[in-house]
Amino acid sequence: EFNNIIEISDENFIAAKTNNLVGAGGVAEFKVKAVNQGEATIKGYYIRPWMKYDEEETENLVQYKIKVKNRK
């Protein structure tokens, strides 16, 4: 729910250096750009491809609340 406050301007996945092992971890990187003043929430769920996505499940939820005060 970005509410026209922020937008994802770029995203990238950086694989762990494990000699291309299947199932190895990595880091998801997102660049966020402020487009207006206000508040927005970024939600992400840490799930593996074979796991069922459940929006009501909070165990794997990562949430960031962002407040944009001044946008120059």
mmCIF file with all atom_site columns, C-alpha atoms in Angstrom:
data_model
loop_
_atom_site.group_PDB
_atom_site.id
_atom_site.type_symbol
_atom_site.label_atom_id
_atom_site.label_alt_id
_atom_site.label_comp_id
_atom_site.label_asym_id
_atom_site.label_entity_id
_atom_site.label_seq_id
_atom_site.pdbx_PDB_ins_code
_atom_site.Cartn_x
_atom_site.Cartn_y
_atom_site.Cartn_z
_atom_site.occupancy
_atom_site.B_iso_or_equiv
_atom_site.pdbx_formal_charge
_atom_site.auth_seq_id
_atom_site.auth_comp_id
_atom_site.auth_asym_id
_atom_site.auth_atom_id
_atom_site.pdbx_PDB_model_num
ATOM 1  C CA . GLU A 1 1  ? 0.000  0.000   0.000  1.00 0.00 ? 1  GLU A CA 1
ATOM 2  C CA . PHE A 1 2  ? 2.269  2.740   -1.282 1.00 0.00 ? 2  PHE A CA 1
ATOM 3  C CA . ASN A 1 3  ? -0.538 5.353   -1.536 1.00 0.00 ? 3  ASN A CA 1
ATOM 4  C CA . ASN A 1 4  ? 1.340  7.202   -4.284 1.00 0.00 ? 4  ASN A CA 1
ATOM 5  C CA . ILE A 1 5  ? 3.979  8.140   -1.660 1.00 0.00 ? 5  ILE A CA 1
ATOM 6  C CA . ILE A 1 6  ? 6.829  5.889   -2.758 1.00 0.00 ? 6  ILE A CA 1
ATOM 7  C CA . GLU A 1 7  ? 7.647  3.656   -5.705 1.00 0.00 ? 7  GLU A CA 1
ATOM 8  C CA . ILE A 1 8  ? 10.051 0.793   -6.247 1.00 0.00 ? 8  ILE A CA 1
ATOM 9  C CA . SER A 1 9  ? 12.513 2.191   -8.781 1.00 0.00 ? 9  SER A CA 1
ATOM 10 C CA . ASP A 1 10 ? 14.722 -0.911  -9.074 1.00 0.00 ? 10 ASP A CA 1
ATOM 11 C CA . GLU A 1 11 ? 15.039 -4.425  -7.689 1.00 0.00 ? 11 GLU A CA 1
ATOM 12 C CA . ASN A 1 12 ? 17.840 -6.951  -7.809 1.00 0.00 ? 12 ASN A CA 1
ATOM 13 C CA . PHE A 1 13 ? 18.592 -10.393 -6.391 1.00 0.00 ? 13 PHE A CA 1
ATOM 14 C CA . ILE A 1 14 ? 22.175 -11.057 -5.300 1.00 0.00 ? 14 ILE A CA 1
ATOM 15 C CA . ALA A 1 15 ? 22.801 -14.793 -5.053 1.00 0.00 ? 15 ALA A CA 1
ATOM 16 C CA . ALA A 1 16 ? 24.983 -16.155 -2.258 1.00 0.00 ? 16 ALA A CA 1
ATOM 17 C CA . LYS A 1 17 ? 28.459 -17.218 -3.315 1.00 0.00 ? 17 LYS A CA 1
ATOM 18 C CA . THR A 1 18 ? 27.937 -20.974 -3.001 1.00 0.00 ? 18 THR A CA 1
ATOM 19 C CA . ASN A 1 19 ? 29.098 -22.313 -6.380 1.00 0.00 ? 19 ASN A CA 1
ATOM 20 C CA . ASN A 1 20 ? 25.525 -22.253 -7.756 1.00 0.00 ? 20 ASN A CA 1
ATOM 21 C CA . LEU A 1 21 ? 24.046 -24.674 -5.218 1.00 0.00 ? 21 LEU A CA 1
ATOM 22 C CA . VAL A 1 22 ? 20.318 -25.184 -5.724 1.00 0.00 ? 22 VAL A CA 1
ATOM 23 C CA . GLY A 1 23 ? 18.322 -23.626 -2.907 1.00 0.00 ? 23 GLY A CA 1
ATOM 24 C CA . ALA A 1 24 ? 21.174 -21.416 -1.714 1.00 0.00 ? 24 ALA A CA 1
ATOM 25 C CA . GLY A 1 25 ? 20.197 -18.080 -0.243 1.00 0.00 ? 25 GLY A CA 1
ATOM 26 C CA . GLY A 1 26 ? 20.781 -14.570 -1.360 1.00 0.00 ? 26 GLY A CA 1
ATOM 27 C CA . VAL A 1 27 ? 19.704 -10.991 -0.827 1.00 0.00 ? 27 VAL A CA 1
ATOM 28 C CA . ALA A 1 28 ? 16.809 -9.178  -2.454 1.00 0.00 ? 28 ALA A CA 1
ATOM 29 C CA . GLU A 1 29 ? 17.655 -5.505  -2.920 1.00 0.00 ? 29 GLU A CA 1
ATOM 30 C CA . PHE A 1 30 ? 15.039 -2.831  -3.630 1.00 0.00 ? 30 PHE A CA 1
ATOM 31 C CA . LYS A 1 31 ? 15.541 0.856   -4.372 1.00 0.00 ? 31 LYS A CA 1
ATOM 32 C CA . VAL A 1 32 ? 12.679 2.994   -3.119 1.00 0.00 ? 32 VAL A CA 1
ATOM 33 C CA . LYS A 1 33 ? 11.964 6.470   -4.448 1.00 0.00 ? 33 LYS A CA 1
ATOM 34 C CA . ALA A 1 34 ? 9.865  9.088   -2.619 1.00 0.00 ? 34 ALA A CA 1
ATOM 35 C CA . VAL A 1 35 ? 7.309  10.673  -4.954 1.00 0.00 ? 35 VAL A CA 1
ATOM 36 C CA . ASN A 1 36 ? 5.072  12.541  -2.471 1.00 0.00 ? 36 ASN A CA 1
ATOM 37 C CA . GLN A 1 37 ? 4.867  13.414  1.203  1.00 0.00 ? 37 GLN A CA 1
ATOM 38 C CA . GLY A 1 38 ? 2.992  11.067  3.509  1.00 0.00 ? 38 GLY A CA 1
ATOM 39 C CA . GLU A 1 39 ? 3.166  7.550   4.923  1.00 0.00 ? 39 GLU A CA 1
ATOM 40 C CA . ALA A 1 40 ? 3.467  4.201   3.172  1.00 0.00 ? 40 ALA A CA 1
ATOM 41 C CA . THR A 1 41 ? 4.040  0.593   4.158  1.00 0.00 ? 41 THR A CA 1
ATOM 42 C CA . ILE A 1 42 ? 6.260  -1.933  2.416  1.00 0.00 ? 42 ILE A CA 1
ATOM 43 C CA . LYS A 1 43 ? 5.385  -5.557  3.191  1.00 0.00 ? 43 LYS A CA 1
ATOM 44 C CA . GLY A 1 44 ? 7.343  -8.615  2.167  1.00 0.00 ? 44 GLY A CA 1
ATOM 45 C CA . TYR A 1 45 ? 6.961  -12.291 2.918  1.00 0.00 ? 45 TYR A CA 1
ATOM 46 C CA . TYR A 1 46 ? 9.951  -14.584 3.286  1.00 0.00 ? 46 TYR A CA 1
ATOM 47 C CA . ILE A 1 47 ? 8.737  -17.770 1.638  1.00 0.00 ? 47 ILE A CA 1
ATOM 48 C CA . ARG A 1 48 ? 10.376 -20.475 -0.391 1.00 0.00 ? 48 ARG A CA 1
ATOM 49 C CA . PRO A 1 49 ? 9.002  -21.282 -3.866 1.00 0.00 ? 49 PRO A CA 1
ATOM 50 C CA . TRP A 1 50 ? 7.353  -24.484 -2.634 1.00 0.00 ? 50 TRP A CA 1
ATOM 51 C CA . MET A 1 51 ? 5.677  -22.797 0.373  1.00 0.00 ? 51 MET A CA 1
ATOM 52 C CA . LYS A 1 52 ? 2.074  -21.680 0.221  1.00 0.00 ? 52 LYS A CA 1
ATOM 53 C CA . TYR A 1 53 ? 1.622  -17.902 0.320  1.00 0.00 ? 53 TYR A CA 1
ATOM 54 C CA . ASP A 1 54 ? -0.788 -16.863 3.058  1.00 0.00 ? 54 ASP A CA 1
ATOM 55 C CA . GLU A 1 55 ? -1.351 -13.135 3.557  1.00 0.00 ? 55 GLU A CA 1
ATOM 56 C CA . GLU A 1 56 ? -2.800 -13.788 7.035  1.00 0.00 ? 56 GLU A CA 1
ATOM 57 C CA . GLU A 1 57 ? 0.383  -15.571 8.197  1.00 0.00 ? 57 GLU A CA 1
ATOM 58 C CA . THR A 1 58 ? 2.671  -13.168 10.053 1.00 0.00 ? 58 THR A CA 1
ATOM 59 C CA . GLU A 1 59 ? 5.556  -15.501 10.918 1.00 0.00 ? 59 GLU A CA 1
ATOM 60 C CA . ASN A 1 60 ? 7.319  -14.788 7.620  1.00 0.00 ? 60 ASN A CA 1
ATOM 61 C CA . LEU A 1 61 ? 6.184  -11.167 7.298  1.00 0.00 ? 61 LEU A CA 1
ATOM 62 C CA . VAL A 1 62 ? 8.691  -8.313  7.079  1.00 0.00 ? 62 VAL A CA 1
ATOM 63 C CA . GLN A 1 63 ? 7.127  -4.863  7.237  1.00 0.00 ? 63 GLN A CA 1
ATOM 64 C CA . TYR A 1 64 ? 8.573  -1.366  6.973  1.00 0.00 ? 64 TYR A CA 1
ATOM 65 C CA . LYS A 1 65 ? 6.622  1.810   7.615  1.00 0.00 ? 65 LYS A CA 1
ATOM 66 C CA . ILE A 1 66 ? 8.016  4.794   5.747  1.00 0.00 ? 66 ILE A CA 1
ATOM 67 C CA . LYS A 1 67 ? 7.246  8.451   6.406  1.00 0.00 ? 67 LYS A CA 1
ATOM 68 C CA . VAL A 1 68 ? 8.253  10.988  3.756  1.00 0.00 ? 68 VAL A CA 1
ATOM 69 C CA . LYS A 1 69 ? 8.438  14.467  5.278  1.00 0.00 ? 69 LYS A CA 1
ATOM 70 C CA . ASN A 1 70 ? 10.056 16.557  2.551  1.00 0.00 ? 70 ASN A CA 1
ATOM 71 C CA . ARG A 1 71 ? 10.589 15.539  -1.010 1.00 0.00 ? 71 ARG A CA 1
ATOM 72 C CA . LYS A 1 72 ? 13.058 17.735  -2.909 1.00 0.00 ? 72 LYS A CA 1
#
